[in-house]
XYZ file of N, CA, C and O in Angstrom:
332
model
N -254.827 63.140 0.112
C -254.728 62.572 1.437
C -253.686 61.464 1.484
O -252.908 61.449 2.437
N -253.583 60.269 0.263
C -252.543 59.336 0.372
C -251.179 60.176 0.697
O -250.450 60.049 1.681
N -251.061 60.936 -0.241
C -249.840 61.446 -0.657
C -249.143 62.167 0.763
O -247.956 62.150 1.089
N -250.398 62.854 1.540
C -250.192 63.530 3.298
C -249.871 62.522 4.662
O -249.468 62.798 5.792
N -250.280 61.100 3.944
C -250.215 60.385 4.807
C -248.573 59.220 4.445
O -247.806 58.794 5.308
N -248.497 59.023 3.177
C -246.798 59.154 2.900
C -245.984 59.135 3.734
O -245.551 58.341 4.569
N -245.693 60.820 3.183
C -245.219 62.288 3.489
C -245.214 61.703 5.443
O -244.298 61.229 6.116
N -245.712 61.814 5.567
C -245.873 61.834 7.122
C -245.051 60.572 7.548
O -244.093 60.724 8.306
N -245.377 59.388 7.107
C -244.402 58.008 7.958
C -243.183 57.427 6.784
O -242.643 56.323 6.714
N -242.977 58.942 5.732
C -241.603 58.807 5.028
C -241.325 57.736 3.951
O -240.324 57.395 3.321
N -242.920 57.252 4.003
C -242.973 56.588 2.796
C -242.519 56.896 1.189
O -243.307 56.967 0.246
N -241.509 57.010 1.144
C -240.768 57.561 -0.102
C -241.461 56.736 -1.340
O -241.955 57.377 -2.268
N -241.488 55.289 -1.336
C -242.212 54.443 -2.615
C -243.741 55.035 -2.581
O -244.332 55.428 -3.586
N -244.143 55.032 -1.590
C -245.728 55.243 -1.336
C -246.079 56.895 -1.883
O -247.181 57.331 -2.216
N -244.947 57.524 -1.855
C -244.926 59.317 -2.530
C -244.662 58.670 -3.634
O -245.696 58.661 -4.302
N -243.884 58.167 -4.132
C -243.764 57.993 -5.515
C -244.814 57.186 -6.519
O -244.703 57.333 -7.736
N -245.865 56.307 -5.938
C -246.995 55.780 -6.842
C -247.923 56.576 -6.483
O -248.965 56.485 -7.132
N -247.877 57.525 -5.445
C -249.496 58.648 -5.498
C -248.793 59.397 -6.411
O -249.128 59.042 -7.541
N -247.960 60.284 -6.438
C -247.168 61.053 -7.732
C -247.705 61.019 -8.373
O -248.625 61.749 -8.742
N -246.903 59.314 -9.042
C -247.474 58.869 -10.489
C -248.859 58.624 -10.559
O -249.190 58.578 -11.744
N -249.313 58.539 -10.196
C -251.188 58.040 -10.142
C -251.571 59.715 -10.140
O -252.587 59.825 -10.827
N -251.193 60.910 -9.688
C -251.924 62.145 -9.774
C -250.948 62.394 -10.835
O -251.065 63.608 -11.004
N -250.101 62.000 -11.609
C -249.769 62.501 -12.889
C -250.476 61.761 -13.893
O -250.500 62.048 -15.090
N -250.898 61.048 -13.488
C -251.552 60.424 -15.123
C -253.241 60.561 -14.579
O -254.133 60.014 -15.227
N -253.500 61.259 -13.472
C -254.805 61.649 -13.411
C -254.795 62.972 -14.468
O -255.781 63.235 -15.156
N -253.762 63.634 -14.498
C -253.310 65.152 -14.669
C -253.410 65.349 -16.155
O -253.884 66.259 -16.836
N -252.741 64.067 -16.485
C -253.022 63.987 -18.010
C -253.865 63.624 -18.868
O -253.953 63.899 -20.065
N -254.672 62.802 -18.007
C -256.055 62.700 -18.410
C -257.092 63.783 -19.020
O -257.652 63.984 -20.098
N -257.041 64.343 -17.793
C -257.883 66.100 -17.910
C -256.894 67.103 -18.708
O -257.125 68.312 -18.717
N -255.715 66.509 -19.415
C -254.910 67.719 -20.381
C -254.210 68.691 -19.243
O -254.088 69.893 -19.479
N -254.013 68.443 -18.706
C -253.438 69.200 -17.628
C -252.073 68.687 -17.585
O -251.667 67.951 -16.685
N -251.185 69.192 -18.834
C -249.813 68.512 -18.775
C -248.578 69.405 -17.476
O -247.686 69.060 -16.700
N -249.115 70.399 -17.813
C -247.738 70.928 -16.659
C -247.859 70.536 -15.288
O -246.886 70.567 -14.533
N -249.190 70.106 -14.861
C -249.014 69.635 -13.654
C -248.750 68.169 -13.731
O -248.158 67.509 -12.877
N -249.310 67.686 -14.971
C -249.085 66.350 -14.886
C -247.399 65.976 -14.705
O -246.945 65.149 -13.915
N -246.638 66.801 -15.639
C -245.149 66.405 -15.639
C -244.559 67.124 -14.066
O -243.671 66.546 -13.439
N -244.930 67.907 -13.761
C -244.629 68.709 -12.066
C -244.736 67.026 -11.539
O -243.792 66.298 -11.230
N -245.832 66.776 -11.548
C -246.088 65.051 -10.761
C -244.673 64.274 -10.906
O -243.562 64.229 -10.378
N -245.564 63.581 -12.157
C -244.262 63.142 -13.017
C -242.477 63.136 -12.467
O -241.937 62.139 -11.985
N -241.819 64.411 -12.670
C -240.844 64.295 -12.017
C -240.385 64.269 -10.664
O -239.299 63.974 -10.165
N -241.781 64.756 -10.060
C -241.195 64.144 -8.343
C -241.239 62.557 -8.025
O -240.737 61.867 -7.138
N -241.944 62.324 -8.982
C -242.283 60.633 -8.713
C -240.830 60.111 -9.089
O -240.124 59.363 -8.413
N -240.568 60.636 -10.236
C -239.094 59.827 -10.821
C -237.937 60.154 -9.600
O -237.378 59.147 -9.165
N -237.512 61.503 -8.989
C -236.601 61.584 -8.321
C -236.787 60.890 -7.239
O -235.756 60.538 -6.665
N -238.045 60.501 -6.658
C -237.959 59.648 -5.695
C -238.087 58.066 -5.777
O -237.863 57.337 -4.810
N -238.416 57.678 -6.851
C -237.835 56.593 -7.312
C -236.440 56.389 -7.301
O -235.989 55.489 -6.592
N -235.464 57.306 -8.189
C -234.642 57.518 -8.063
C -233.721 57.294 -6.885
O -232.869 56.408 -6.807
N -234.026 58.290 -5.905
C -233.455 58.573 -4.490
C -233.478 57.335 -3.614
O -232.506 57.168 -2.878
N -234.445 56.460 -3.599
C -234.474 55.108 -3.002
C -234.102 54.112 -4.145
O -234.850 53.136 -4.209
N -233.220 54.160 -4.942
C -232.654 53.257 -5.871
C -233.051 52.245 -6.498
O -232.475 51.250 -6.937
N -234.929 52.878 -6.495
C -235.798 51.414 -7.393
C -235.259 51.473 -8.864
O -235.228 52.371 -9.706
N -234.868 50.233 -8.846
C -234.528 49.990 -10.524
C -235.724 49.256 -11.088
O -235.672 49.475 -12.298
N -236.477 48.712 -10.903
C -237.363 47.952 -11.103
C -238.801 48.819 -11.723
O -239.611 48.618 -12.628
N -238.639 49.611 -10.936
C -239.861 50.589 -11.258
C -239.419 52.047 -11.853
O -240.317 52.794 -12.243
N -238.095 52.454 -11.929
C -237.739 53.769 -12.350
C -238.242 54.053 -13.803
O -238.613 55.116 -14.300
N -238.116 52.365 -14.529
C -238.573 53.059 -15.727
C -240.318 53.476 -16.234
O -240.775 54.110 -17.184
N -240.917 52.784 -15.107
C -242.367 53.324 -15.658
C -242.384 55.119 -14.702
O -243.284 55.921 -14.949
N -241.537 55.364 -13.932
C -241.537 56.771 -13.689
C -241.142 57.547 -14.898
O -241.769 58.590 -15.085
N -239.966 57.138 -15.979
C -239.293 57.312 -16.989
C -240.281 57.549 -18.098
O -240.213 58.570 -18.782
N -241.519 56.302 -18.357
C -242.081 56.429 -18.835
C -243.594 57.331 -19.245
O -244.115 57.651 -20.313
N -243.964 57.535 -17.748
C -245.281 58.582 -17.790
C -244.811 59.753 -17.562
O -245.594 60.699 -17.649
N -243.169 60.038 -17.151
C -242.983 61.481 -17.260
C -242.911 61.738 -19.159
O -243.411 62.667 -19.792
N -242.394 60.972 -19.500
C -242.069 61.026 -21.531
C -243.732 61.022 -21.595
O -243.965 62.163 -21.995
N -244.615 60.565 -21.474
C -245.868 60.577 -22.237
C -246.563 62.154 -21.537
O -247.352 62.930 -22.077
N -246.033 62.220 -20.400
C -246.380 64.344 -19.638
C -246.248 65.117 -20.433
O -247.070 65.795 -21.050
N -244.822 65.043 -20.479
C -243.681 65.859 -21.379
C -244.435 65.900 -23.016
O -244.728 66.944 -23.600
N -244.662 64.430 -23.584
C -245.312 64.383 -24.946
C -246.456 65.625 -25.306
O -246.511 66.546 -26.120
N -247.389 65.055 -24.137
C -248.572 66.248 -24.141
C -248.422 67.492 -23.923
O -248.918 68.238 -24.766
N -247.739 68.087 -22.805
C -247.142 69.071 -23.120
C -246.376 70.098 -24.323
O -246.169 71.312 -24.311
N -246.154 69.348 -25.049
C -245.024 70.186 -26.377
C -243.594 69.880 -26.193
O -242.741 70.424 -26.894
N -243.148 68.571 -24.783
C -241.587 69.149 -25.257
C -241.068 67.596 -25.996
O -240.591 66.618 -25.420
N -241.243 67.712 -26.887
C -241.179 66.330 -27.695
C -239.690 65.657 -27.458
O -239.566 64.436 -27.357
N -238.621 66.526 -27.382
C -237.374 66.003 -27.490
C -237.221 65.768 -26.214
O -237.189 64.566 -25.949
N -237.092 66.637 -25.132
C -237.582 65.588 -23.423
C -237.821 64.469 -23.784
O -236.977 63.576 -23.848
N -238.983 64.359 -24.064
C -240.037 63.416 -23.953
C -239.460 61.969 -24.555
O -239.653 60.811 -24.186
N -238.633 62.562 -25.688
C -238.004 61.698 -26.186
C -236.685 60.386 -25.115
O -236.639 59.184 -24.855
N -235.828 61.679 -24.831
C -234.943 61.569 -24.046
C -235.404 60.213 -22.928
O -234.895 59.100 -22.800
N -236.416 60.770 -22.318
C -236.990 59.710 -21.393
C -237.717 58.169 -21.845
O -238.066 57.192 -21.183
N -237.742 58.445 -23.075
C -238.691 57.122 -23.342
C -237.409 56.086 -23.779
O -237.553 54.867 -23.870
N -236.470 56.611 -23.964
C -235.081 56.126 -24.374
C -234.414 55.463 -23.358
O -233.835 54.381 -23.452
N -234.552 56.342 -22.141
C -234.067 56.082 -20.834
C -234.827 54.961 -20.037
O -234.315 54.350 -19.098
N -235.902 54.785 -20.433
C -236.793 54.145 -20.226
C -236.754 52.512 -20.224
O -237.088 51.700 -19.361
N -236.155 52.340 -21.671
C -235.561 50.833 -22.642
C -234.649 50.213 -21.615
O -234.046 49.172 -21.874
């Protein structure tokens, strides 16, 4: 519902911490592919509104998605990007 209500008044930051908050729900329950699906929409829209401030904890829970998942060298990539 956060995420519909966003979405609706274009809250781009406000899509990007429900994201991240249903990606690290995602990973909780081992549910990495959806968790990193999360994950990277959160980062591109971080991204897209030019938060520097916060890009790297998008940086960061997509690398710990990615971790659980199997793709270690991603995962890597991002935690680097992260620093």
């Amino acid at each position: 519902q956060a995420l519909a209500k966003h979405e609706k008044m274009g809250n781009k930051i406000g899509m990007a911490i429900t994201l991240n908050n249903l990606s690290i729900m995602m990973r909780e329950q081992k549910k990495f592919e959806q968790a990193v699906n999360y994950a990277r929409k959160s980062l591109t829209l971080r991204m897209e509104v030019q938060d520097a401030r916060n890009t790297p904890i998008a940086q960061r829970s997509l690398a710990r998605s990615l971790y659980g998942f199997g793709q270690y060298e991603e995962a890597k990539q991002y935690c680097f990007l992260a620093l």
